XYZ file of C-alpha atoms in Angstrom:
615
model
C 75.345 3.043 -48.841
C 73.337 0.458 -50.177
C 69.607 -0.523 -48.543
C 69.983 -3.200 -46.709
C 67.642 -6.216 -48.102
C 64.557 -7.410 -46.347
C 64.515 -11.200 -45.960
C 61.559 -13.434 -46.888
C 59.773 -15.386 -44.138
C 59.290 -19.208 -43.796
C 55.640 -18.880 -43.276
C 55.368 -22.312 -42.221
C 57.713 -21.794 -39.106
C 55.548 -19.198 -37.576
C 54.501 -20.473 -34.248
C 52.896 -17.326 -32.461
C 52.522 -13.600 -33.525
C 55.206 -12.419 -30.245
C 57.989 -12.568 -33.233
C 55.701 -9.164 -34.866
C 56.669 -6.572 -32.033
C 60.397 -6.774 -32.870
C 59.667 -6.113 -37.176
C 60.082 -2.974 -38.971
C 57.598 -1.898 -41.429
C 59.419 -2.662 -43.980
C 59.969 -6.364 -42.917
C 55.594 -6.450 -41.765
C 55.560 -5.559 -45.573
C 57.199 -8.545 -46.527
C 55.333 -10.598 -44.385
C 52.448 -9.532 -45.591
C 53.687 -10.226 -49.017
C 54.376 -13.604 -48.115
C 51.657 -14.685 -46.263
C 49.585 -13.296 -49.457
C 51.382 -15.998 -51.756
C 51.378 -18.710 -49.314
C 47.146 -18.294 -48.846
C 47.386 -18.220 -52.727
C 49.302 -21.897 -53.287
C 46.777 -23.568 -50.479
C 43.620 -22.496 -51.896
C 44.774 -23.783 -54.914
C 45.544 -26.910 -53.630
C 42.499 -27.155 -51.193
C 39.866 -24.403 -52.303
C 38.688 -22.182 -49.691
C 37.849 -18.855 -49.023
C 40.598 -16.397 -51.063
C 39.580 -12.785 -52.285
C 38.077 -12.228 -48.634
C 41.488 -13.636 -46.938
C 44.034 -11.486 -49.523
C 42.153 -8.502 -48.388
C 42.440 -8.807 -44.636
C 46.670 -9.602 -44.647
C 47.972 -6.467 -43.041
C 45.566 -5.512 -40.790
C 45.190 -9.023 -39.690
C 49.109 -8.818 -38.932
C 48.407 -5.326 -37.408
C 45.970 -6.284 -34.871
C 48.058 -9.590 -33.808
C 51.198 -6.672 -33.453
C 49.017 -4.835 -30.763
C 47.139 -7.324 -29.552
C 47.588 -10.550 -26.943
C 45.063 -12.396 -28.198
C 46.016 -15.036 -25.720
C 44.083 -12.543 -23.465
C 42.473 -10.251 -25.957
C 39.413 -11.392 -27.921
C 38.487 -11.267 -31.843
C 35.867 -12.617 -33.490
C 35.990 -12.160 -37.317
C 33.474 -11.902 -39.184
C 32.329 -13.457 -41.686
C 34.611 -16.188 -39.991
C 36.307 -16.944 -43.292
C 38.329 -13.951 -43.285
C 40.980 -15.644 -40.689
C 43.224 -17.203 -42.276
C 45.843 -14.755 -41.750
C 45.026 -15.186 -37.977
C 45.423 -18.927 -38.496
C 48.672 -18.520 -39.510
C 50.373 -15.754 -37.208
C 48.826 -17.727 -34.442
C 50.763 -20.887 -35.769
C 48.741 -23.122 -37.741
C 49.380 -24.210 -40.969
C 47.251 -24.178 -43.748
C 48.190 -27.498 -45.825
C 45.115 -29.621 -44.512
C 42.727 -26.425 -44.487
C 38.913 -27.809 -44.815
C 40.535 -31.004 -45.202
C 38.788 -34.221 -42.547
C 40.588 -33.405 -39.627
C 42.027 -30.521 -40.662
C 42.305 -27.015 -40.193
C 38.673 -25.406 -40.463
C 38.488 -22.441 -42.741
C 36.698 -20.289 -39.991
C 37.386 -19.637 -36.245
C 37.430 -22.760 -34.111
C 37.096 -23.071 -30.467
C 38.802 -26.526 -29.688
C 41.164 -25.817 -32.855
C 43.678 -22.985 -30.814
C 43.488 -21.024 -27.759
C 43.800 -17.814 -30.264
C 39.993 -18.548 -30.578
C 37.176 -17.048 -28.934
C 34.233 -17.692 -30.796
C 33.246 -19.608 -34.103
C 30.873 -17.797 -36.422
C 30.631 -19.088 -40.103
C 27.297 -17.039 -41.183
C 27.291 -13.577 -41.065
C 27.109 -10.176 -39.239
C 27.205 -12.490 -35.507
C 30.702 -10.519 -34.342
C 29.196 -7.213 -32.643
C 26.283 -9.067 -30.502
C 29.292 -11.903 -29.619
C 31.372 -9.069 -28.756
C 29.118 -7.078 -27.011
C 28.381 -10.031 -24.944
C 32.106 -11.225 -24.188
C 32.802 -7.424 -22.881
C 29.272 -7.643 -21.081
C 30.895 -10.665 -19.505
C 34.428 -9.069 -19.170
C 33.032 -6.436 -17.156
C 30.550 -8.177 -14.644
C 33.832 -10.682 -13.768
C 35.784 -7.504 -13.389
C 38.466 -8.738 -15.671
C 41.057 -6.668 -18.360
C 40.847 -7.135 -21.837
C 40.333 -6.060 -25.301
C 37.332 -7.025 -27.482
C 37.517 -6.943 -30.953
C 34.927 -7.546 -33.556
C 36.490 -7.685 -37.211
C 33.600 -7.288 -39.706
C 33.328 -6.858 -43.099
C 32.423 -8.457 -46.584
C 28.447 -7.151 -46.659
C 28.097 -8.450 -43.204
C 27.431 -4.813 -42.199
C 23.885 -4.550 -43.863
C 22.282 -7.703 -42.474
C 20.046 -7.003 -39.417
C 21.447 -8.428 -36.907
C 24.488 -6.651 -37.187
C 22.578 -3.380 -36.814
C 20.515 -5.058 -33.576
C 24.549 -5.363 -32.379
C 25.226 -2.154 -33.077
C 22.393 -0.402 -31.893
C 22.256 -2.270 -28.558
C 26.358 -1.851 -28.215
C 26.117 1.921 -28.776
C 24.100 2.218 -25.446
C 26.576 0.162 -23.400
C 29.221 0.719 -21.341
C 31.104 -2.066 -22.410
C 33.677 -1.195 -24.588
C 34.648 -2.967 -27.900
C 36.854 -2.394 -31.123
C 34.572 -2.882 -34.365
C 36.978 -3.095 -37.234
C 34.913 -2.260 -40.634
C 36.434 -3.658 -43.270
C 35.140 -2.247 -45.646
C 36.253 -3.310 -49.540
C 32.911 -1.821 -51.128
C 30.740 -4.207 -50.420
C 30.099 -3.279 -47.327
C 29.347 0.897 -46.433
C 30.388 4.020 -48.133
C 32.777 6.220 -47.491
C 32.443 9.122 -45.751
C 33.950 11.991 -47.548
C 35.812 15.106 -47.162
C 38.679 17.003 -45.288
C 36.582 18.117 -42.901
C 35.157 15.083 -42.160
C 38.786 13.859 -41.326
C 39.771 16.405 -39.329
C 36.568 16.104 -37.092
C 37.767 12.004 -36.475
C 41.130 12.774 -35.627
C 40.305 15.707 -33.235
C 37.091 13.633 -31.377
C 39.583 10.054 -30.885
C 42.196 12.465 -29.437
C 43.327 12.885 -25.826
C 43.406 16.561 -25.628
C 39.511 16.352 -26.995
C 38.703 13.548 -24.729
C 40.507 15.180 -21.917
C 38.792 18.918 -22.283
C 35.370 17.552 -22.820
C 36.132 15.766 -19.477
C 37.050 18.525 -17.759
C 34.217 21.171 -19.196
C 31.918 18.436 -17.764
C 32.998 18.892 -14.374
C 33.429 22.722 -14.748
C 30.250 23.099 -16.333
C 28.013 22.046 -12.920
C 24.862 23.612 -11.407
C 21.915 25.556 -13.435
C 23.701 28.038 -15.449
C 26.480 25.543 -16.036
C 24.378 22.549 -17.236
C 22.476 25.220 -19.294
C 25.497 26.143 -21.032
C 26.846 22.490 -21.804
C 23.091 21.959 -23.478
C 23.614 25.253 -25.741
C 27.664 23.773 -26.122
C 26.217 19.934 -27.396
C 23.274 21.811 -29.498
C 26.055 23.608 -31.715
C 27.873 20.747 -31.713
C 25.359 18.492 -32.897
C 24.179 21.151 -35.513
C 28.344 21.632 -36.719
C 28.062 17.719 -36.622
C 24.496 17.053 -39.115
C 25.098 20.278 -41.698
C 28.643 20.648 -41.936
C 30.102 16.499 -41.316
C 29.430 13.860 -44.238
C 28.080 11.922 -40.713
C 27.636 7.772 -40.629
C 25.645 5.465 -38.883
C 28.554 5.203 -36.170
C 28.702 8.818 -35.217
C 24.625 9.239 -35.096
C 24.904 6.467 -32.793
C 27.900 7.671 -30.588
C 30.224 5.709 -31.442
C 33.981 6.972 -32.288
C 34.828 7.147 -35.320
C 38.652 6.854 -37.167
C 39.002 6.460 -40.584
C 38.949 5.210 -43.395
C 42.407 4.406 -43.359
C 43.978 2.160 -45.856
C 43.895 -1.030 -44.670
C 46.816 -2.114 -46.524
C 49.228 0.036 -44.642
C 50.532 -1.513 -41.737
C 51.368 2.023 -40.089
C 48.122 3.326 -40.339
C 46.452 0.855 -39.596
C 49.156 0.891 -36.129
C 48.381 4.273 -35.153
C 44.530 3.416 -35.353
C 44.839 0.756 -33.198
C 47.384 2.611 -30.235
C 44.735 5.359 -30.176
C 41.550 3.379 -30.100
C 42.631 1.349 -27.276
C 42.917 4.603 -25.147
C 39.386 5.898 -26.251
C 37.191 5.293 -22.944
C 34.123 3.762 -25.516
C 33.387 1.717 -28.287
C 35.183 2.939 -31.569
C 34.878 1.645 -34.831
C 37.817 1.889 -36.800
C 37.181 2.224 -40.688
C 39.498 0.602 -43.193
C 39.332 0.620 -46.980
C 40.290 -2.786 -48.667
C 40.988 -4.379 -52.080
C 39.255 -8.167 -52.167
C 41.345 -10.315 -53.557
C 44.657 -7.847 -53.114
C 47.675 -9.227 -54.765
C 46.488 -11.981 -57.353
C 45.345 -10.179 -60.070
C 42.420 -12.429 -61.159
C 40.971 -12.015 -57.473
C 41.713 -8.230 -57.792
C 39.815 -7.725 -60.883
C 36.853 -9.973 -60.029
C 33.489 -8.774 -60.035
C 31.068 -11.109 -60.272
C 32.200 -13.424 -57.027
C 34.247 -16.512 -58.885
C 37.280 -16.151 -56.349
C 35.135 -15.400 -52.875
C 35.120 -19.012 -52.349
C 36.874 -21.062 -54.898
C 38.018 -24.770 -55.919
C 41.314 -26.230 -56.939
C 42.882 -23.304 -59.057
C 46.013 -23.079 -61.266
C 47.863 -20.481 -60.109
C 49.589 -18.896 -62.851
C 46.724 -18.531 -65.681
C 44.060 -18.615 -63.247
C 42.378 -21.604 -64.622
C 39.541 -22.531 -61.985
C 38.803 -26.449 -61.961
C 35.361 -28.135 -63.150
C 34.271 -31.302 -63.792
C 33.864 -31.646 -67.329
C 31.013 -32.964 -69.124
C 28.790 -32.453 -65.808
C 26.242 -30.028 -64.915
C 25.959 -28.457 -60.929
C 22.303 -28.526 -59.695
C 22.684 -24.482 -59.324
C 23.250 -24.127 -62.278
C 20.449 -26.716 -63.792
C 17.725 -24.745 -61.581
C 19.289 -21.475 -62.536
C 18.220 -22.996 -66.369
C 14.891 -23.949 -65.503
C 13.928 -21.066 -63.870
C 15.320 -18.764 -67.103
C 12.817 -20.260 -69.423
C 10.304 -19.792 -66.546
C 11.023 -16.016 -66.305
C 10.712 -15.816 -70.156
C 7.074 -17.385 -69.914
C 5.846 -16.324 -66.669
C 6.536 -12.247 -66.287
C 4.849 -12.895 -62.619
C 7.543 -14.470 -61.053
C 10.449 -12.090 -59.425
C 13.510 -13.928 -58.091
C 15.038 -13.339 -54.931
C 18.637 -13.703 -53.809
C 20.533 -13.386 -50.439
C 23.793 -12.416 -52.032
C 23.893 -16.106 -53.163
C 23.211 -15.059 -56.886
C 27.067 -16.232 -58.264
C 26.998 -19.026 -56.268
C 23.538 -20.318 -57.332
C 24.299 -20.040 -61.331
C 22.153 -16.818 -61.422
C 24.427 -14.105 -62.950
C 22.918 -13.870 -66.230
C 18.970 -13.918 -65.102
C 20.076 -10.512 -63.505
C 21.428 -9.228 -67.031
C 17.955 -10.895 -68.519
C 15.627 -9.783 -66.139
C 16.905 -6.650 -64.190
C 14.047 -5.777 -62.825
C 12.762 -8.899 -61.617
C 15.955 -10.251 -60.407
C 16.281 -8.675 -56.629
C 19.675 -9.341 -54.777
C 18.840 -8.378 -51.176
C 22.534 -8.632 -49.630
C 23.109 -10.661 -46.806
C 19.689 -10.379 -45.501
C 18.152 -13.418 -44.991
C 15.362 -12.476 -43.029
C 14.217 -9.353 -45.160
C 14.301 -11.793 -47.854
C 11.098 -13.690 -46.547
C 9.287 -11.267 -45.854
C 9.722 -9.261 -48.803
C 8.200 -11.948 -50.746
C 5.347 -11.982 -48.694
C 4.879 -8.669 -49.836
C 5.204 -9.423 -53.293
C 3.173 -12.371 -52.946
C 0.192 -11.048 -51.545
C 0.632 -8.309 -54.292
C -0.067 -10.703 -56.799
C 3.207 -11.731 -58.104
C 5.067 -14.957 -57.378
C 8.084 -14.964 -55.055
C 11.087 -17.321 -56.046
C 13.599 -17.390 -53.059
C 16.632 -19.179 -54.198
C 19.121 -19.490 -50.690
C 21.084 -21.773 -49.414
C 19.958 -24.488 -46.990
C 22.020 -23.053 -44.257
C 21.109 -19.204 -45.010
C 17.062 -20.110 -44.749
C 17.409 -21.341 -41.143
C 17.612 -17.424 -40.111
C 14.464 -16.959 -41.651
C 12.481 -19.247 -40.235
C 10.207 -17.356 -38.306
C 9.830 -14.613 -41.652
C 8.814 -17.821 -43.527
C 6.650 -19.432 -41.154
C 4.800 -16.110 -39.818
C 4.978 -13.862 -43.032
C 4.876 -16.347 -45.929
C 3.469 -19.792 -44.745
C 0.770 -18.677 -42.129
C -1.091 -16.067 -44.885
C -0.988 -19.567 -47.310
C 1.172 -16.995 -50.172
C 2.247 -18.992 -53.305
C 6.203 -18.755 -53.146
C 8.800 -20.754 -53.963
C 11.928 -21.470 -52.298
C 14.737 -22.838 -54.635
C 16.909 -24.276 -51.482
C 20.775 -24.872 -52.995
C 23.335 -26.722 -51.051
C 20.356 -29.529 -49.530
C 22.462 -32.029 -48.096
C 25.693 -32.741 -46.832
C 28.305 -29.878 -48.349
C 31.642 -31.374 -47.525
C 34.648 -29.191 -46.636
C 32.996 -26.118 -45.133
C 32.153 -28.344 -42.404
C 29.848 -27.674 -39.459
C 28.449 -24.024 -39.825
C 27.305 -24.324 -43.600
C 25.941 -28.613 -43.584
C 22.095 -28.008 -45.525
C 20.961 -30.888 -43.557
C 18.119 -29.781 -41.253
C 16.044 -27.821 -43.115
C 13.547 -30.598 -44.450
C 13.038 -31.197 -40.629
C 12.322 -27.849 -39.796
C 9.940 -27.254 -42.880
C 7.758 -29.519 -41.930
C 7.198 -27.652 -38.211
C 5.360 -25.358 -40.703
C 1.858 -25.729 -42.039
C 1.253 -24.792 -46.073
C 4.739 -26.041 -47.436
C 5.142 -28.397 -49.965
C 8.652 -30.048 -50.080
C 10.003 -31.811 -52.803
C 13.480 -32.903 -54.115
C 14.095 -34.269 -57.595
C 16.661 -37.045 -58.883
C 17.168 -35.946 -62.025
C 16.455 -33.116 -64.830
C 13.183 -33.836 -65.808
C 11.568 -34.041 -62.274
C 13.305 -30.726 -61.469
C 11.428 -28.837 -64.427
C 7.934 -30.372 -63.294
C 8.586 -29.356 -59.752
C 9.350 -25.738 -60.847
C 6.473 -25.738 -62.625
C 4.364 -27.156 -60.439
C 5.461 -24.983 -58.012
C 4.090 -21.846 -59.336
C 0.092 -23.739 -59.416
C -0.966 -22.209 -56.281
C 0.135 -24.912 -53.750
C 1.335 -21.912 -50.989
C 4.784 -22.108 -49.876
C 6.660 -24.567 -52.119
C 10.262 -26.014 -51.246
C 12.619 -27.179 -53.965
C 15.676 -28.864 -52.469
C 18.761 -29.624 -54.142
C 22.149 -30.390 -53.640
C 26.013 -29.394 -53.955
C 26.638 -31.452 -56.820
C 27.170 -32.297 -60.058
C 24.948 -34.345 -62.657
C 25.090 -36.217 -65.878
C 22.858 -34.234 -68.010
C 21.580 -36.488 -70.042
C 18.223 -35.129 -72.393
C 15.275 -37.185 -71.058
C 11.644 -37.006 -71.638
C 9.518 -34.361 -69.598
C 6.358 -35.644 -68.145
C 4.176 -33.742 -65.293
C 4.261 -35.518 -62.002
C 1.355 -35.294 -60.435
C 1.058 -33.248 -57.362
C 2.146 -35.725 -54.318
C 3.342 -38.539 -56.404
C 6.523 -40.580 -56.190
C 7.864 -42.560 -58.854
C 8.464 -46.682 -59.016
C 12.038 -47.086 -60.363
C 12.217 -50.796 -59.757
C 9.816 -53.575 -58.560
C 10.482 -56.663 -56.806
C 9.496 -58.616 -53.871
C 10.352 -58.810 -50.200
C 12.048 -55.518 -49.869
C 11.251 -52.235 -50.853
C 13.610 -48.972 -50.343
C 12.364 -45.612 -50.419
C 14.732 -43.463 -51.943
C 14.773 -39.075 -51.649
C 17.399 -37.173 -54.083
C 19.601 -37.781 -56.927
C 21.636 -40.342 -55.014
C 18.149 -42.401 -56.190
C 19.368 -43.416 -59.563
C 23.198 -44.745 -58.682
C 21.230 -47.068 -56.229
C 19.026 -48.031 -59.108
C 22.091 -48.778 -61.418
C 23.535 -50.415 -58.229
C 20.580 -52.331 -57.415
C 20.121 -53.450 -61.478
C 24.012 -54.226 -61.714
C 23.304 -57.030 -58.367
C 20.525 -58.345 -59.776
C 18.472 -57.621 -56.907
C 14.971 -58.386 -56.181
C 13.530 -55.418 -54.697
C 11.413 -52.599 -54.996
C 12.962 -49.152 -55.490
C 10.823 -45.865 -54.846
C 11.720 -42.532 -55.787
C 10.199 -40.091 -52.875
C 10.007 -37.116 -55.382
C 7.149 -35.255 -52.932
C 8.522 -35.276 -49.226
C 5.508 -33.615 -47.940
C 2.651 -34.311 -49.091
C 3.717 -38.105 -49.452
C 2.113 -40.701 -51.782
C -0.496 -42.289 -49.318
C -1.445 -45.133 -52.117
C 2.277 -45.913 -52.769
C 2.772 -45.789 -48.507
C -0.604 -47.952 -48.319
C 1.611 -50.691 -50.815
C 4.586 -51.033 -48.402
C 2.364 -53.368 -45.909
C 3.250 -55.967 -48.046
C 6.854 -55.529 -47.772
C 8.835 -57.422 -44.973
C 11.560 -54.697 -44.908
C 10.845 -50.603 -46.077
C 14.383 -49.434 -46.009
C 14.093 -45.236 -46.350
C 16.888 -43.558 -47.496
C 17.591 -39.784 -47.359
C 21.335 -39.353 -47.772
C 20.280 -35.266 -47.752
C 18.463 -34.886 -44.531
C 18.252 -35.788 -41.040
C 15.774 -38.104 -39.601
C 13.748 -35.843 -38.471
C 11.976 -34.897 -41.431
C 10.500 -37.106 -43.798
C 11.838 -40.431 -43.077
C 9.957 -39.716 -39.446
C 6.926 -39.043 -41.180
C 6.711 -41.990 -43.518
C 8.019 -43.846 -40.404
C 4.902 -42.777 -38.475
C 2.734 -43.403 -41.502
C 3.481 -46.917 -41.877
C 2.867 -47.418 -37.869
C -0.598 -45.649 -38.069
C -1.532 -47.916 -41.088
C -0.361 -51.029 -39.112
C 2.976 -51.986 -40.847
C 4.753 -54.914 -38.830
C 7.720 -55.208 -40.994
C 10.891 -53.788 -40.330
C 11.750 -50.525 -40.779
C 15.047 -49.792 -41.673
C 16.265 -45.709 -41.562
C 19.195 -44.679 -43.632
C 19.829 -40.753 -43.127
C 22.110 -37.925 -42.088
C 22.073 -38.071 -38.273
C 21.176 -35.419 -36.191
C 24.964 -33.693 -35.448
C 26.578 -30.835 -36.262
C 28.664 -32.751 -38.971
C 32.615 -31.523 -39.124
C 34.030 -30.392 -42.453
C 35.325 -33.652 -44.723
C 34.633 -34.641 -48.602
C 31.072 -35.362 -49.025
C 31.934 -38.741 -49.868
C 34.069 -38.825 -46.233
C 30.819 -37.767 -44.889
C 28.629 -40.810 -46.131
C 31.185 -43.050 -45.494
C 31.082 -42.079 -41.809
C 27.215 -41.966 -41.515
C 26.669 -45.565 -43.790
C 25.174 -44.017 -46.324
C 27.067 -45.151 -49.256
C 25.236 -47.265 -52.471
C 27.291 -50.017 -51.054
C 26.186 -50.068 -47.501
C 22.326 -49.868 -48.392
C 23.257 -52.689 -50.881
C 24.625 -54.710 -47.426
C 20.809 -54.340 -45.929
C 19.951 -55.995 -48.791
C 21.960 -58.941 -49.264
């Protein structure tokens, strides 16, 4: 008799995950086949998040089979590793990270399948820990799931989560998703057998019952011998992990690509009486072959793609600023053998893959550990050797307090390479590099500095390693014309006169500085055009020439307001400026995933509308 055939789904008619309970494994196989290909054709439409998202299918599908999450919680974590959730909880992907769209992360006011928004990573276990904390005190009945994975594991506040959890009472599900990038496996039949026997009932029911047996002197004397041998069995004879030292339960690994598995882990952690961490081996990128085999990060978080020969799109003829500084600070390395570069796990985004091949040993990835990152150069710094942090705007804002107390405050010479500066477009709200020139200058001994174009960029790497303490190279997500232009040194401070004229005088930050030039030339406009290469410290006899201007218009399409524009705004009042002040910048929101050019259209800060001031 012939099999009967499993039918594909319409992945776009999936409204809620009830339609799961009633599937055979068979037909959860399919689906996960399916939803596979359809996260494949809208990345490659819209970018996004993929290896991460082809690796969580069937557990994702799993956990909404044995789970209300109507009622139940989950945070994942990193919070790109839901779309799978988006869809079985009936969104659809087509306008993913598109303006108004569907976010690619967790979303409170985007579903009622949401329960927390986390876009950075290793947040899940403290949120989870505090939504059971909060569970418990109302005296309410629910799961609480924390889905992590993807490195997240090794940063430190994951470990504050798990360390603090461990001692609760308040029970939650960790999910480790583990796809070797995250912990190793523990090894070994008997390590397997010890899982399975201390999850089960008959365990959990006899140690139970030998605790209430076991009562008075002799009795508690007895148990102590009992948990000695136990513990002994447990640290000589057990491949052990963080989660048992700590007292957590333990199942796994299981293969987190089999639905049934992954089933059974789920039935029996939800009857353990304490937090459990279920362990589940993954492939990244499972089921597109170019994801599968990638090593070096190109499909984590991709652009438009071609599906069938993999062809990942770029914008020809035009350089990325990663990949400029990642240039520069080569031939730095090759003529400097003091300076040791730093990454957060950001080195494949940042252009830095083949420094690491160059310079093994003074290329450092540190993981997703922001904070260590700081402070590690601090040591190195204060050892003589100079520290060159490159991290992502939004990464350095968790080491703020390493870079203020353990960098800044001891005046070490460091540098910070800060990618993504600015406005970043679809990864919306959680990832936006717009506030850290504000909250660099809260600190004392940092230079900051942004440069318009090639040649500024290799005198402020340079300069930057001339004993000036902490200094802060920002620069965007974008690409350049890399056109071969003559190097000169700018001074220390200094900004640069693009244009002169009367009347008006705009002071310009970033590379957005010379289309407003060629804007400005193409009008025929009168006015003076600055280039604010230093943001702090600022050009006091170029600030000191603006009193004769009747309008200063600054322009920072790359910060907020808080930063520099305040200061040279304060500036010009203490030196007695009566003009009008005119301030062009990134306001002060949390600003919600769109093109970057969506983005400056919103805020005004398009060439065309500081051209309107003018006219």
């Amino acid at each position: 008799m012939a099999k009967k055939e499993v039918k594909h789904f319409n992945i776009e008619n999936i409204q809620n995950p009830d339609f799961l309970k009633g599937l055979s494994y068979k037909e959860l196989d399919v689906l996960s086949e399916d939803i596979r290909q359809y996260i494949i054709n809208v990345t490659s439409k819209n970018g996004g998040h993929l290896s991460s998202n082809l690796g969580t299918v069937e557990s994702t599908i799993a956990l909404c089979k044995n789970f209300d999450f109507l009622k139940d919680k989950i945070i994942f974590d990193v919070g790109h590793q839901s779309y799978t959730y988006k869809i079985l909880t009936g969104r659809k992907l087509d306008t993913l990270r598109k303006k108004d769209g569907i976010s690619g992360f967790q979303k409170l006011d985007e579903s009622p399948y949401d329960h927390f928004e986390c876009g950075h990573s290793s947040t899940s276990i403290s949120a989870a820990a505090g939504l059971a904390y909060a569970r418990d005190l109302k005296g309410e009945k629910y799961n609480v799931i924390a889905y992590i994975g993807d490195s997240a594991i090794q940063n430190g506040l994951a470990f504050e989560g798990l360390n603090a959890l461990a001692e609760s009472k308040h029970k939650v599900i960790i999910i480790l998703n583990d796809n070797d990038m995250s912990i190793s496996r523990p090894v070994g039949g008997i390590s397997k057998m010890f899982r399975r026997f201390s999850t089960s009932i008959i365990y959990r029911k006899t140690k139970n019952v030998a605790r209430k047996i076991l009562k008075g002197r002799f009795g508690q004397w007895l148990l102590v011998k009992f948990t000695r041998i136990k513990n002994w069995f447990k640290r000589k004879v057990i491949n052990m992990t963080i989660f048992d030292n700590l007292g957590y339960s333990v199942i796994g690994p299981i293969d987190g690509h089999y639905i049934r598995q992954i089933d059974h882990a789920l039935v029996r952690a939800k009857k353990i009486n304490k937090s459990v961490v279920i362990h589940i081996k993954t492939i990244k990128g499972k089921g597109y072959e170019y994801a599968e085999s990638d090593v070096d990060g190109d499909w984590h978080g991709v652009g438009k793609f071609n599906v069938e020969t993999g062809e990942i799109n770029v914008k020809n003829a035009q350089v990325s600023w990663s990949s400029q500084y990642s240039a520069l600070l080569k031939n730095e390395m090759s003529i400097n053998n003091k300076i040791v570069a730093i990454v957060p796990a950001t080195g494949h985004g940042s252009a830095l893959d083949s420094l690491f091949a160059l310079y093994p040993d003074r290329m450092i990835d540190v993981g997703i550990a922001e904070e260590h990152a700081l402070t590690f150069a601090g040591g190195l710094a204060v050892s003589g050797f100079h520290p060159v942090v490159s991290i992502y705007s939004t990464f350095l804002q968790r080491a703020y307090d390493e870079l203020s107390h353990d960098v800044a405050r001891m005046n070490f010479n460091a540098t910070l390479l800060i990618d993504r500066a600015g406005l970043v477009g679809n990864d919306g709200d959680t990832h936006q590099g717009i506030y850290d020139e504000a909250f660099l200058y809260t600190i004392p001994n940092v230079t900051i500095a942004m440069a318009s174009r090639s040649n500024e960029a290799l005198s402020l790497l340079k300069e930057s390693t001339c004993n000036h303490g902490v200094f802060a190279i920002r620069y965007p997500r974008e690409f350049f014309s890399n056109k071969v232009e003559e190097v000169k040194k700018i001074p220390y401070g200094s900004w640069k006169v693009e244009l002169e004229g009367k009347n008006i005088a705009i002071v310009s930050v970033g590379p957005m500085t010379l289309k407003l030039k060629e804007a400005l030339e193409n009008e025929k406009l009168n006015v003076t055009l600055m280039n604010a290469i230093y943001l702090r410290p600022m050009d006091n006899a170029k600030i000191k020439n603006l009193l004769s201007y009747n309008k200063v218009i600054i322009y920072n399409p790359y910060a907020t307001k808080e930063g520099f524009a305040n200061a040279l705004e304060c500036e010009l009042a203490n030196l007695g400026y009566k003009g009008e002040i005119v301030v062009k910048c990134v306001p002060n929101v949390f600003v919600k995933q769109a093109s970057i050019d969506e983005q400056r259209e919103e805020f005004g800060l398009q060439i065309k509308d500081i051209i309107e001031l003018i006219k």
